[in-house]
mmCIF file of C-alpha atoms in Angstrom:
data_model
loop_
_atom_site.group_PDB
_atom_site.id
_atom_site.type_symbol
_atom_site.label_atom_id
_atom_site.label_comp_id
_atom_site.label_asym_id
_atom_site.label_seq_id
_atom_site.Cartn_x
_atom_site.Cartn_y
_atom_site.Cartn_z
ATOM 1 C CA MET A 1 -58.921 -40.483 -81.310
ATOM 2 C CA VAL A 2 -59.137 -36.829 -79.259
ATOM 3 C CA LYS A 3 -59.956 -38.107 -75.716
ATOM 4 C CA LEU A 4 -59.314 -34.239 -74.400
ATOM 5 C CA VAL A 5 -62.648 -34.015 -72.739
ATOM 6 C CA ASP A 6 -62.042 -37.022 -70.849
ATOM 7 C CA ALA A 7 -58.628 -36.308 -69.882
ATOM 8 C CA GLY A 8 -59.736 -33.303 -67.798
ATOM 9 C CA ILE A 9 -56.668 -31.328 -69.380
ATOM 10 C CA ASN A 10 -55.875 -27.717 -68.215
ATOM 11 C CA ALA A 11 -54.726 -24.891 -70.405
ATOM 12 C CA TRP A 12 -54.530 -21.552 -70.806
ATOM 13 C CA PHE A 13 -52.710 -18.502 -72.526
ATOM 14 C CA MET A 14 -49.366 -17.500 -70.943
ATOM 15 C CA ASP A 15 -48.874 -14.100 -69.930
ATOM 16 C CA ALA A 16 -45.199 -12.429 -70.840
ATOM 17 C CA VAL A 17 -43.991 -11.839 -67.288
ATOM 18 C CA GLU A 18 -40.491 -12.655 -67.096
ATOM 19 C CA GLY A 19 -39.425 -15.005 -64.380
ATOM 20 C CA ASP A 20 -39.041 -18.515 -62.896
ATOM 21 C CA GLN A 21 -40.381 -20.672 -66.323
ATOM 22 C CA ARG A 22 -41.792 -22.981 -63.382
ATOM 23 C CA ALA A 23 -44.473 -20.319 -62.217
ATOM 24 C CA PRO A 24 -48.182 -21.082 -63.872
ATOM 25 C CA HIS A 25 -47.637 -17.956 -65.712
ATOM 26 C CA LYS A 26 -51.589 -17.061 -66.170
ATOM 27 C CA MET A 27 -52.734 -14.021 -67.187
ATOM 28 C CA GLU A 28 -55.029 -11.555 -65.248
ATOM 29 C CA PRO A 29 -57.788 -12.444 -65.589
ATOM 30 C CA ASN A 30 -56.982 -16.191 -66.386
ATOM 31 C CA GLN A 31 -57.526 -16.817 -70.539
ATOM 32 C CA ALA A 32 -58.767 -20.418 -70.366
ATOM 33 C CA VAL A 33 -57.889 -22.584 -73.626
ATOM 34 C CA SER A 34 -60.522 -24.947 -74.583
ATOM 35 C CA VAL A 35 -60.398 -28.794 -75.746
ATOM 36 C CA LYS A 36 -61.563 -28.050 -79.071
ATOM 37 C CA GLU A 37 -58.822 -25.137 -79.912
ATOM 38 C CA LEU A 38 -56.120 -27.789 -78.331
ATOM 39 C CA ALA A 39 -57.540 -30.209 -80.748
ATOM 40 C CA ALA A 40 -57.334 -27.782 -83.504
ATOM 41 C CA LEU A 41 -53.323 -27.580 -83.050
ATOM 42 C CA GLY A 42 -53.217 -31.755 -83.221
ATOM 43 C CA VAL A 43 -52.910 -32.091 -79.188
ATOM 44 C CA ASP A 44 -54.256 -35.068 -78.241
ATOM 45 C CA ALA A 45 -54.636 -36.486 -74.277
ATOM 46 C CA TRP A 46 -56.319 -39.541 -72.337
ATOM 47 C CA GLN A 47 -56.631 -39.908 -68.827
ATOM 48 C CA LEU A 48 -55.526 -42.976 -67.350
ATOM 49 C CA SER A 49 -54.389 -44.695 -64.223
ATOM 50 C CA GLY A 50 -50.670 -43.722 -64.081
ATOM 51 C CA THR A 51 -49.540 -47.340 -63.679
ATOM 52 C CA ASP A 52 -47.253 -49.269 -66.573
ATOM 53 C CA ASP A 53 -49.624 -51.780 -66.990
ATOM 54 C CA ASP A 54 -52.849 -49.789 -67.300
ATOM 55 C CA ALA A 55 -55.272 -51.436 -69.692
ATOM 56 C CA GLU A 56 -56.145 -48.748 -71.720
ATOM 57 C CA LEU A 57 -52.403 -47.584 -71.960
ATOM 58 C CA LEU A 58 -51.573 -51.108 -73.523
ATOM 59 C CA ASP A 59 -54.428 -50.966 -76.436
ATOM 60 C CA ILE A 60 -53.177 -47.466 -77.008
ATOM 61 C CA ARG A 61 -49.824 -48.797 -77.495
ATOM 62 C CA LYS A 62 -50.990 -51.238 -79.501
ATOM 63 C CA ALA A 63 -53.043 -49.348 -81.460
ATOM 64 C CA GLN A 64 -50.710 -46.668 -82.267
ATOM 65 C CA ASN A 65 -47.495 -48.923 -82.724
ATOM 66 C CA TYR A 66 -45.878 -47.495 -79.734
ATOM 67 C CA ASN A 67 -43.473 -50.331 -79.528
ATOM 68 C CA TYR A 68 -40.650 -48.560 -77.385
ATOM 69 C CA SER A 69 -40.830 -46.935 -73.975
ATOM 70 C CA ASP A 70 -38.617 -46.131 -71.448
ATOM 71 C CA VAL A 71 -39.357 -44.179 -67.862
ATOM 72 C CA VAL A 72 -37.779 -40.900 -66.877
ATOM 73 C CA THR A 73 -37.825 -39.148 -63.695
ATOM 74 C CA CYS A 74 -36.980 -35.409 -63.293
ATOM 75 C CA CYS A 75 -36.288 -34.017 -59.850
ATOM 76 C CA PRO A 76 -33.312 -32.523 -58.637
ATOM 77 C CA ASP A 77 -32.124 -35.738 -57.039
ATOM 78 C CA LYS A 78 -32.563 -38.081 -60.256
ATOM 79 C CA LEU A 79 -31.673 -35.729 -63.201
ATOM 80 C CA PRO A 80 -28.131 -34.723 -62.946
ATOM 81 C CA ASN A 81 -27.102 -30.769 -64.141
ATOM 82 C CA TYR A 82 -30.888 -30.404 -63.081
ATOM 83 C CA GLU A 83 -31.550 -26.659 -63.799
ATOM 84 C CA ALA A 84 -29.275 -26.475 -66.914
ATOM 85 C CA LYS A 85 -31.460 -29.424 -68.301
ATOM 86 C CA LEU A 86 -34.711 -27.480 -67.298
ATOM 87 C CA LYS A 87 -33.340 -24.480 -69.734
ATOM 88 C CA SER A 88 -32.624 -26.757 -72.560
ATOM 89 C CA PHE A 89 -35.766 -28.575 -72.275
ATOM 90 C CA TYR A 90 -37.487 -25.382 -72.625
ATOM 91 C CA GLU A 91 -35.908 -23.872 -75.644
ATOM 92 C CA GLU A 92 -38.476 -23.665 -78.485
ATOM 93 C CA HIS A 93 -38.409 -26.556 -80.537
ATOM 94 C CA ILE A 94 -40.117 -29.484 -82.783
ATOM 95 C CA HIS A 95 -39.625 -32.937 -83.408
ATOM 96 C CA ALA A 96 -39.820 -34.765 -86.358
ATOM 97 C CA ASP A 97 -42.176 -37.488 -85.041
ATOM 98 C CA PRO A 98 -44.794 -36.975 -82.495
ATOM 99 C CA GLU A 99 -44.471 -36.293 -78.906
ATOM 100 C CA VAL A 100 -45.960 -38.836 -76.640
ATOM 101 C CA ARG A 101 -45.567 -38.707 -72.709
ATOM 102 C CA TYR A 102 -47.639 -40.713 -70.156
ATOM 103 C CA VAL A 103 -47.343 -39.058 -66.616
ATOM 104 C CA MET A 104 -46.714 -41.740 -63.918
ATOM 105 C CA GLU A 105 -45.905 -39.265 -61.347
ATOM 106 C CA GLY A 106 -45.797 -35.803 -60.294
ATOM 107 C CA SER A 107 -46.826 -32.910 -62.818
ATOM 108 C CA GLY A 108 -45.315 -30.471 -65.339
ATOM 109 C CA TYR A 109 -46.188 -28.246 -68.056
ATOM 110 C CA PHE A 110 -46.067 -28.610 -71.910
ATOM 111 C CA ASP A 111 -46.044 -25.232 -73.674
ATOM 112 C CA VAL A 112 -47.611 -24.907 -77.266
ATOM 113 C CA ARG A 113 -47.848 -22.228 -79.978
ATOM 114 C CA ASP A 114 -50.980 -21.392 -81.435
ATOM 115 C CA LYS A 115 -52.112 -20.489 -84.775
ATOM 116 C CA ALA A 116 -51.874 -16.829 -83.881
ATOM 117 C CA ASP A 117 -47.840 -17.789 -82.599
ATOM 118 C CA ARG A 118 -49.231 -17.152 -78.848
ATOM 119 C CA TRP A 119 -47.866 -19.826 -76.209
ATOM 120 C CA ILE A 120 -50.346 -22.022 -74.545
ATOM 121 C CA ARG A 121 -49.500 -23.783 -71.436
ATOM 122 C CA ILE A 122 -50.938 -27.260 -70.826
ATOM 123 C CA GLU A 123 -50.897 -28.927 -67.398
ATOM 124 C CA VAL A 124 -49.977 -32.588 -67.437
ATOM 125 C CA LEU A 125 -50.764 -34.744 -64.136
ATOM 126 C CA LYS A 126 -50.868 -38.204 -63.119
ATOM 127 C CA GLY A 127 -52.326 -40.377 -65.461
ATOM 128 C CA HIS A 128 -52.386 -37.891 -68.271
ATOM 129 C CA LEU A 129 -51.155 -39.532 -71.843
ATOM 130 C CA ILE A 130 -50.495 -36.504 -74.057
ATOM 131 C CA THR A 131 -49.534 -36.488 -77.492
ATOM 132 C CA LEU A 132 -48.140 -33.424 -79.530
ATOM 133 C CA PRO A 133 -48.127 -33.727 -83.325
ATOM 134 C CA ALA A 134 -44.678 -34.043 -85.482
ATOM 135 C CA GLY A 135 -43.966 -30.383 -86.332
ATOM 136 C CA ILE A 136 -45.754 -28.509 -83.416
ATOM 137 C CA TYR A 137 -43.296 -25.552 -81.829
ATOM 138 C CA HIS A 138 -43.356 -26.449 -78.040
ATOM 139 C CA ARG A 139 -41.170 -26.870 -75.122
ATOM 140 C CA PHE A 140 -41.401 -28.568 -71.331
ATOM 141 C CA THR A 141 -40.712 -27.494 -68.152
ATOM 142 C CA MET A 142 -41.367 -29.057 -64.731
ATOM 143 C CA ASP A 143 -43.780 -26.884 -61.983
ATOM 144 C CA GLU A 144 -43.074 -25.633 -58.871
ATOM 145 C CA LYS A 145 -43.437 -29.335 -57.238
ATOM 146 C CA ASN A 146 -39.942 -30.085 -59.124
ATOM 147 C CA HIS A 147 -40.844 -33.604 -59.514
ATOM 148 C CA CYS A 148 -42.419 -35.586 -62.461
ATOM 149 C CA GLN A 149 -41.926 -39.466 -64.077
ATOM 150 C CA ALA A 150 -42.945 -39.889 -67.207
ATOM 151 C CA MET A 151 -43.032 -42.784 -69.972
ATOM 152 C CA ARG A 152 -41.553 -41.713 -73.065
ATOM 153 C CA LEU A 153 -43.304 -43.666 -76.057
ATOM 154 C CA PHE A 154 -42.051 -43.987 -79.451
ATOM 155 C CA GLN A 155 -42.663 -45.765 -82.942
ATOM 156 C CA GLY A 156 -39.266 -47.832 -84.145
ATOM 157 C CA ASP A 157 -35.971 -46.414 -82.850
ATOM 158 C CA PRO A 158 -36.146 -43.624 -80.636
ATOM 159 C CA ILE A 159 -35.007 -40.007 -81.908
ATOM 160 C CA TRP A 160 -35.011 -37.278 -79.275
ATOM 161 C CA THR A 161 -33.054 -34.637 -80.964
ATOM 162 C CA PRO A 162 -34.930 -31.464 -80.983
ATOM 163 C CA ILE A 163 -34.730 -28.850 -84.065
ATOM 164 C CA ASN A 164 -34.944 -25.662 -82.466
ATOM 165 C CA ARG A 165 -37.048 -22.683 -83.825
ATOM 166 C CA GLY A 166 -34.330 -20.336 -85.709
ATOM 167 C CA GLU A 167 -32.189 -23.114 -86.423
ATOM 168 C CA GLY A 168 -33.695 -24.925 -89.546
ATOM 169 C CA ALA A 169 -36.922 -25.710 -87.591
ATOM 170 C CA GLU A 170 -38.872 -23.599 -90.168
ATOM 171 C CA GLU A 171 -37.978 -25.427 -93.350
ATOM 172 C CA HIS A 172 -37.980 -28.459 -91.622
ATOM 173 C CA ASP A 173 -40.082 -31.152 -93.767
ATOM 174 C CA SER A 174 -42.024 -31.758 -90.559
ATOM 175 C CA ARG A 175 -42.884 -28.219 -89.958
ATOM 176 C CA LYS A 176 -44.059 -28.120 -93.334
ATOM 177 C CA LEU A 177 -46.267 -30.831 -93.154
ATOM 178 C CA TYR A 178 -48.012 -29.573 -89.756
ATOM 179 C CA GLU A 179 -48.706 -26.439 -91.329
ATOM 180 C CA GLN A 180 -49.990 -27.793 -94.240
ATOM 181 C CA GLU A 181 -52.360 -30.269 -91.898
ATOM 182 C CA TYR A 182 -53.248 -27.446 -89.570
ATOM 183 C CA ALA A 183 -53.694 -24.806 -91.943
ATOM 184 C CA LEU A 184 -51.232 -22.675 -90.528
ATOM 185 C CA ALA A 185 -49.776 -19.418 -92.304
ATOM 186 C CA LYS A 186 -45.978 -19.018 -92.046
ATOM 187 C CA ARG A 187 -44.937 -16.566 -89.558
ATOM 188 C CA MET A 188 -41.739 -15.083 -88.908
ATOM 189 C CA LYS A 189 -40.971 -14.398 -85.098
ATOM 190 C CA LYS A 190 -40.284 -10.712 -84.698
ATOM 191 C CA SER A 191 -38.501 -9.201 -82.027
ATOM 192 C CA PRO A 192 -39.962 -7.027 -79.878
ATOM 193 C CA ALA A 193 -38.365 -3.950 -81.337
ATOM 194 C CA GLU A 194 -39.796 -5.133 -84.768
ATOM 195 C CA GLU A 195 -43.138 -5.397 -83.069
ATOM 196 C CA THR A 196 -43.031 -1.841 -81.557
ATOM 197 C CA GLU A 197 -42.017 -0.583 -85.366
ATOM 198 C CA GLU A 198 -44.596 -2.585 -87.014
ATOM 199 C CA MET A 199 -47.353 -0.772 -84.428
ATOM 200 C CA LYS A 200 -46.127 2.526 -84.787
ATOM 201 C CA VAL A 201 -46.500 2.008 -88.864
ATOM 202 C CA ASP A 202 -50.029 0.858 -88.499
ATOM 203 C CA ALA A 203 -50.826 3.632 -86.400
ATOM 204 C CA ASP A 204 -49.173 6.370 -88.447
ATOM 205 C CA GLU A 205 -51.349 4.631 -91.454
ATOM 206 C CA ALA A 206 -54.461 4.743 -89.107
ATOM 207 C CA ALA A 207 -54.083 8.546 -88.667
ATOM 208 C CA GLU A 208 -53.090 9.503 -92.112
ATOM 209 C CA LYS A 209 -56.141 7.544 -93.265
ATOM 210 C CA ALA A 210 -58.672 9.426 -90.487
ATOM 211 C CA ALA A 211 -56.820 12.574 -92.003
ATOM 212 C CA LYS A 212 -57.852 11.781 -95.337
ATOM 213 C CA GLY A 213 -61.092 10.945 -94.348
ATOM 214 C CA THR A 214 -61.647 14.242 -92.869
ATOM 215 C CA SER A 215 -60.306 16.187 -95.208
ATOM 216 C CA ALA A 216 -62.460 14.831 -98.067
ATOM 217 C CA GLU A 217 -65.538 15.153 -95.623
ATOM 218 C CA LEU A 218 -64.436 19.128 -95.205
ATOM 219 C CA SER A 219 -64.468 18.897 -99.258
ATOM 220 C CA GLN A 220 -67.707 17.620 -99.751
ATOM 221 C CA ASN A 221 -69.418 19.855 -96.879
ATOM 222 C CA ASP A 222 -67.976 22.779 -98.930
ATOM 223 C CA ALA A 223 -69.406 21.219 -102.058
ATOM 224 C CA THR A 224 -72.884 21.030 -100.600
ATOM 225 C CA ALA A 225 -73.024 24.197 -99.083
ATOM 226 C CA THR A 226 -72.152 26.099 -102.471
ATOM 227 C CA SER A 227 -74.809 23.816 -104.120
ATOM 228 C CA ASP A 228 -77.569 25.279 -101.732
ATOM 229 C CA LYS A 229 -76.671 28.803 -102.224
ATOM 230 C CA PRO A 230 -79.472 30.466 -103.898
ATOM 231 C CA GLU A 231 -78.902 31.487 -107.463
ATOM 232 C CA GLN A 232 -79.235 35.535 -108.486
ATOM 233 C CA SER A 233 -82.383 36.075 -110.264
ATOM 234 C CA ASN A 234 -81.849 36.931 -114.027
ATOM 235 C CA ASP A 235 -84.653 39.454 -114.285
ATOM 236 C CA THR A 236 -82.747 41.902 -112.003
ATOM 237 C CA ALA A 237 -80.427 43.556 -114.701
ATOM 238 C CA PRO A 238 -83.477 44.086 -117.081
ATOM 239 C CA GLN A 239 -85.799 45.594 -114.493
ATOM 240 C CA ALA A 240 -82.900 48.218 -113.601
ATOM 241 C CA VAL A 241 -82.561 48.982 -117.563
ATOM 242 C CA GLU A 242 -86.355 49.838 -117.685
ATOM 243 C CA ALA A 243 -86.257 52.157 -114.698
ATOM 244 C CA GLY A 244 -83.331 54.030 -116.218
ATOM 245 C CA SER A 245 -85.198 54.545 -119.800
ATOM 246 C CA GLN A 246 -87.843 55.646 -117.652
#
């Protein structure tokens, strides 16, 4: 039931620049992510009207059995401890159930990990209904406009508790099922120091391989040169003997 093409979703790979999480964080040049790539990660979205009585929304809720809903408004005036809450939303985590949000006002960003563990930023605008599968690594942040009103949808009694990466998410059943369903290799998150050391080892191995290749090539050239050297004639010695005897 992928509706990403019709939803007009914009997404891109994030840069690694430190700074305000609410900035777009696009790479230079921008590296857009296609709807096909998002669908391959289990991300789904629809473009609706943004109203709570939208006919297609009601159909989707019935089809997916989203029998619970509430509406939350994220902005400095409505959300107590706004800045602290934004930081908590931005912690990388998973949920045991799908995360479903319907944007009724404003905008924001959902970030998800791809199969290579890179961050993809997904822009959500008024009318977007987005679903993230259970077990996907993700996070949410406001954009620089600092205003988003969204309906939260759930099947049954809601469970909002996040399971943070590095705090049990890796071994959680929902993560294992997600990796299975979307054919993900298990990846350990490396520190910058570990990644630098890994790159150094790879470079040393490549240099060693190149050196061995050069050495083997030189040995081959020497062997070729030896085999091409003309052999001494066996007739030389007997002829000298004969000349001496005359």
